[in-house]
XYZ file of C-alpha atoms in Angstrom:
361
model
C 5.078 -11.323 -4.799
C 6.070 -8.990 -8.316
C 4.216 -5.941 -9.051
C 3.299 -3.010 -8.636
C 0.591 -1.657 -6.133
C -2.057 1.656 -6.529
C -3.642 2.865 -3.883
C -6.844 5.002 -4.423
C -9.072 6.550 -1.316
C -12.272 5.938 -0.382
C -13.587 9.037 -1.563
C -11.908 8.282 -5.414
C -12.382 4.541 -5.493
C -16.619 6.502 -4.631
C -16.697 8.052 -6.832
C -15.764 6.834 -9.663
C -17.810 4.113 -9.318
C -20.812 6.565 -8.638
C -19.386 7.884 -12.606
C -18.244 5.314 -14.852
C -21.696 3.392 -13.137
C -24.519 6.463 -13.725
C -24.937 6.733 -17.313
C -28.043 6.792 -17.922
C -28.336 4.200 -20.741
C -25.565 1.556 -19.352
C -23.205 2.577 -21.448
C -19.493 2.412 -20.736
C -17.928 5.243 -19.172
C -14.232 7.185 -18.610
C -12.534 9.070 -17.025
C -8.170 10.221 -15.697
C -6.476 9.292 -12.970
C -3.198 11.334 -12.488
C -1.005 8.879 -9.895
C 1.605 10.196 -7.645
C 4.452 7.472 -8.452
C 6.732 6.553 -5.278
C 9.851 4.762 -6.591
C 11.513 3.539 -3.929
C 13.903 0.930 -3.922
C 14.200 -0.978 -0.441
C 17.230 -3.777 -0.163
C 16.247 -7.178 0.062
C 12.997 -6.748 -0.946
C 12.014 -7.058 -5.386
C 11.238 -3.746 -6.746
C 6.995 -2.127 -6.623
C 6.195 0.766 -7.237
C 3.902 2.310 -5.278
C 1.087 4.720 -7.669
C -0.796 7.333 -5.304
C -4.302 8.436 -7.123
C -3.840 12.552 -6.167
C -6.737 13.659 -9.356
C -9.987 12.512 -10.882
C -11.232 13.885 -14.139
C -14.011 12.215 -15.580
C -14.902 12.823 -19.535
C -18.182 14.236 -19.550
C -19.131 16.695 -22.541
C -16.719 17.269 -25.660
C -14.218 14.343 -24.095
C -16.270 11.658 -25.389
C -17.160 10.922 -29.219
C -19.779 7.893 -29.467
C -20.348 5.273 -26.417
C -22.197 2.526 -26.136
C -22.735 -0.884 -23.083
C -19.922 -2.379 -25.246
C -17.062 0.927 -26.250
C -16.219 3.779 -25.619
C -14.285 6.252 -27.965
C -12.186 9.584 -26.463
C -11.378 12.493 -28.368
C -8.172 12.162 -27.874
C -7.711 16.300 -29.125
C -7.903 16.756 -25.352
C -5.528 15.278 -24.071
C -2.150 17.867 -24.484
C -3.686 19.115 -22.340
C -3.523 16.921 -19.796
C -0.406 15.250 -20.868
C 1.134 19.279 -19.640
C -0.488 19.374 -16.494
C 1.985 14.783 -15.859
C 5.185 17.373 -16.520
C 4.675 19.965 -15.122
C 3.442 18.693 -11.685
C 5.233 15.605 -11.954
C 1.927 13.132 -12.447
C 0.878 10.118 -14.527
C -1.923 9.429 -16.621
C -4.145 6.869 -16.275
C -6.973 6.093 -17.530
C -9.722 4.568 -16.398
C -13.520 3.217 -18.279
C -16.444 0.305 -17.175
C -17.166 -2.589 -18.686
C -21.427 -2.750 -18.109
C -21.978 -5.987 -19.449
C -18.600 -8.245 -20.405
C -17.196 -10.194 -17.495
C -13.681 -9.651 -18.813
C -10.776 -7.608 -17.146
C -9.550 -6.048 -20.573
C -10.475 -6.333 -24.131
C -8.388 -6.178 -27.897
C -9.808 -2.735 -27.669
C -8.583 -1.854 -24.520
C -5.176 -2.761 -25.847
C -5.487 -0.210 -28.772
C -7.380 2.145 -27.144
C -4.380 2.587 -24.051
C -1.418 1.804 -27.474
C -3.203 5.945 -28.841
C -3.134 7.159 -25.666
C 0.729 5.965 -24.627
C 1.847 6.978 -28.803
C 0.736 10.638 -27.871
C 1.989 10.622 -24.044
C 5.317 9.336 -24.606
C 5.749 12.196 -27.676
C 4.964 14.650 -25.473
C 6.455 13.481 -22.268
C 8.788 10.915 -23.438
C 9.954 7.758 -24.196
C 9.607 7.213 -19.620
C 5.979 7.981 -19.903
C 4.278 5.941 -17.865
C 0.426 4.845 -18.441
C -1.800 3.415 -15.895
C -4.987 2.068 -17.606
C -7.993 0.106 -15.094
C -10.612 -1.436 -15.825
C -14.106 -1.558 -12.982
C -15.624 -5.247 -13.892
C -18.789 -6.379 -11.490
C -18.030 -3.334 -9.004
C -13.765 -5.211 -8.906
C -10.765 -3.365 -10.474
C -8.473 -4.046 -12.407
C -4.377 -2.705 -13.226
C -2.060 -2.940 -15.614
C 0.942 -0.114 -16.469
C 3.055 0.349 -20.033
C 5.864 2.546 -20.580
C 6.449 4.701 -23.562
C 10.179 3.007 -24.060
C 8.758 -0.593 -24.967
C 4.903 0.330 -25.382
C 3.397 -3.036 -25.729
C 4.985 -4.746 -22.742
C 2.253 -4.702 -20.053
C 3.631 -4.686 -16.375
C 1.843 -6.323 -13.407
C 0.048 -5.093 -10.942
C -0.836 -6.863 -8.188
C -3.230 -5.379 -5.942
C -4.777 -2.263 -6.459
C -5.549 -1.390 -2.592
C -8.986 1.197 -2.113
C -8.706 3.131 1.235
C -11.981 3.831 3.470
C -12.694 2.436 6.869
C -10.992 -0.519 6.066
C -8.505 -1.900 3.584
C -9.851 -3.476 0.214
C -7.816 -5.609 -2.470
C -8.627 -6.141 -5.880
C -6.551 -7.761 -8.783
C -5.019 -10.057 -6.890
C -4.100 -13.118 -8.735
C -4.491 -16.903 -6.774
C -1.726 -19.274 -6.396
C -2.140 -22.154 -8.035
C -0.885 -23.939 -4.666
C -0.534 -22.569 -1.103
C 2.443 -23.299 0.674
C 2.483 -26.130 3.412
C 2.833 -23.826 6.575
C -0.577 -21.476 5.071
C -2.805 -24.505 4.469
C -4.278 -24.483 7.973
C -4.884 -21.273 7.506
C -6.755 -21.125 3.936
C -8.827 -24.198 5.657
C -9.624 -21.403 8.244
C -10.961 -18.275 5.601
C -10.622 -19.212 2.194
C -7.331 -19.127 -0.565
C -8.283 -15.321 -1.356
C -7.167 -14.603 2.405
C -3.801 -15.313 2.019
C -3.233 -14.098 -1.389
C -4.027 -10.463 -0.054
C -1.467 -10.932 2.827
C 0.922 -12.500 0.901
C 0.260 -9.086 -1.216
C 0.872 -6.967 1.393
C 3.964 -5.005 2.548
C 4.069 -4.046 6.263
C 6.528 -2.023 7.827
C 7.064 -2.341 11.435
C 8.859 0.801 12.967
C 10.468 -0.301 16.491
C 11.495 -4.085 17.124
C 11.022 -3.945 20.952
C 8.796 -5.729 23.191
C 5.919 -4.849 21.027
C 7.806 -4.842 17.389
C 9.429 -8.161 17.704
C 5.898 -9.341 18.395
C 4.277 -7.622 15.421
C 6.853 -8.251 13.123
C 7.265 -12.222 14.074
C 3.333 -12.473 13.822
C 3.338 -11.074 10.691
C 5.429 -12.932 8.907
C 3.808 -16.145 10.525
C 0.899 -15.487 9.182
C 2.088 -14.811 5.580
C 2.733 -11.068 4.745
C 4.595 -10.603 1.386
C 7.340 -8.165 2.370
C 8.473 -6.818 6.161
C 10.829 -3.825 7.353
C 11.979 -4.110 10.852
C 13.032 -0.356 11.313
C 15.096 -0.350 14.238
C 18.494 1.420 15.792
C 18.447 0.488 19.167
C 20.600 -2.750 20.322
C 19.154 -5.342 22.103
C 19.965 -5.237 25.622
C 19.861 -8.319 29.136
C 17.375 -6.474 30.312
C 15.276 -6.737 27.037
C 15.434 -10.445 26.975
C 12.126 -11.413 29.543
C 9.758 -9.151 27.156
C 10.560 -10.077 23.447
C 10.576 -12.844 20.865
C 12.722 -13.895 18.923
C 16.016 -12.820 20.489
C 18.399 -15.195 21.934
C 21.228 -13.862 24.468
C 23.900 -14.323 21.632
C 22.252 -11.036 20.159
C 22.681 -9.110 23.566
C 24.470 -6.177 22.047
C 23.520 -6.646 18.311
C 21.334 -4.239 16.146
C 17.391 -5.669 16.924
C 16.490 -4.571 13.885
C 19.084 -6.978 11.827
C 18.334 -10.131 14.845
C 15.368 -10.284 14.603
C 15.223 -10.425 10.191
C 18.049 -13.421 10.914
C 15.330 -14.981 13.325
C 12.313 -14.625 11.058
C 14.364 -15.804 8.344
C 15.576 -19.343 10.173
C 11.624 -20.000 9.963
C 12.207 -20.205 6.337
C 8.470 -18.432 6.038
C 7.651 -17.206 2.695
C 8.651 -13.598 3.367
C 11.241 -11.072 2.645
C 12.561 -9.253 5.388
C 14.473 -6.632 5.783
C 16.430 -4.916 8.861
C 16.959 -1.084 8.572
C 19.651 -0.575 11.410
C 18.693 3.159 12.063
C 16.165 4.958 13.790
C 13.295 6.507 11.528
C 13.963 10.356 11.964
C 17.688 10.023 11.384
C 17.685 8.216 8.365
C 17.032 8.614 4.875
C 16.395 5.416 3.345
C 13.787 3.888 6.635
C 11.555 7.487 5.351
C 11.957 6.039 2.100
C 11.347 2.285 3.348
C 8.267 4.004 5.721
C 6.900 5.231 2.133
C 7.164 2.030 0.346
C 4.768 -0.003 2.554
C 1.522 -0.674 2.864
C 0.414 -0.951 6.116
C 2.393 1.132 8.883
C 3.155 -0.382 12.227
C 4.450 1.742 14.929
C 5.909 0.089 17.274
C 8.419 2.562 19.571
C 7.775 5.097 22.001
C 9.763 7.396 20.687
C 7.516 10.662 19.684
C 9.765 12.029 16.585
C 8.848 8.517 14.960
C 5.569 8.768 16.134
C 5.335 11.627 14.153
C 6.303 10.556 11.395
C 4.422 7.236 11.082
C 1.342 10.333 11.976
C 1.618 12.012 8.288
C 3.220 9.632 6.387
C 0.125 7.912 6.438
C -1.531 11.470 5.380
C 1.422 11.918 2.358
C 1.702 8.105 1.373
C -2.127 6.590 1.513
C -1.101 3.873 4.325
C -2.728 1.961 7.147
C -1.530 2.812 10.060
C -1.518 0.707 13.413
C 0.314 2.595 16.361
C 0.391 0.276 19.802
C 1.313 1.599 22.781
C 2.668 0.059 26.374
C 1.740 2.279 30.037
C 1.724 1.851 33.383
C 2.023 4.454 36.518
C 4.604 3.247 39.253
C 3.921 4.469 42.361
C 5.599 3.884 45.401
C 4.566 1.996 49.339
C 5.453 4.471 52.693
C 8.166 2.222 53.668
C 10.036 3.758 50.328
C 9.285 0.574 47.146
C 8.318 1.073 44.640
C 4.910 -1.004 42.838
C 2.782 -0.514 39.107
C -0.401 1.667 39.349
C -1.770 0.670 36.817
C -1.362 -0.754 33.347
C -2.354 -0.470 29.867
C -2.139 -0.839 26.357
C -3.582 1.000 23.748
C -4.119 0.235 19.930
C -4.666 2.915 17.278
C -6.185 1.871 13.611
C -5.973 4.951 12.149
C -6.310 5.818 7.657
C -5.872 8.941 6.006
C -9.889 8.972 5.342
C -10.984 7.615 8.670
C -10.285 7.649 12.392
C -7.850 9.829 14.445
C -5.009 11.022 14.165
C -2.414 10.630 16.896
C -2.556 13.585 17.783
C -6.652 13.957 18.234
C -6.195 11.481 20.261
C -3.264 13.368 22.576
C -1.248 10.234 22.193
C 1.421 12.500 20.378
């Protein structure tokens, strides 16, 4: 799976959709969205930057020269102030508009408008400048990216994700053929279901009893990219509760051994392993920020703290899994398991109580 990714919060999506579709005469409307770009290189996984929406500017008043249900002309003289804001704050410009009466994703006029905006942007901020172009058509987002170095080249966007109380993925291209291993899943849930999973990058922190099961199930389900992070080595005492390991893996790093196992299954998934603890490795933190979905499968409090904070900085879905039990002792001195319970906490940036609020950490 190639292409960059764009992420918006549910509140940003609602505000944009209400604004763009709210013209009293059904005209096109536009907005500027300023993005923070996370360009993190992860070993063994194709490059795919994440563009996170941080600021929405509705184009009102003297921003608009002319508009109709099929066109929008904006005042280019107002853009230099936005170019300066992008340069000084390290942000990337996005131009967003709707197509009220057309079902096309991008028109020939969109091409002209994007090139004009990028020409001014590159002239002010340099040829390395990036323009994110987005259209809203029949309630669905489409996106593409251009750079000042080669403005006519269109860089693909694999998906636009909207995070509210769920994750919605827009703009995904359906494959012509489905891998044989996913045909039954397609029959049950449809081709778009597989395509959405294939577009996701997931990180699993912790590769023990819970994490090894989560990582192998993600791969079997068809998630396109999986990153496994764990600095621990496999112990013989782990073998009664882990998935995917063999006796020959005892003494070896868990993340690396689990990656090798998943690779041996020849699934349609790219897997990489980082043999370090999350809170001790810059490589691991960079890899974490590159993911769409984070699975916390560790008992390490420092790691949980980082993941708990990261979803707000990086606009991610966070699913944290935990198991606990209480061991008591009989009168004769023998221990016994008094109770055993599991917990799954799903948190999104604007939905669900964080782990601190839940008193998990």
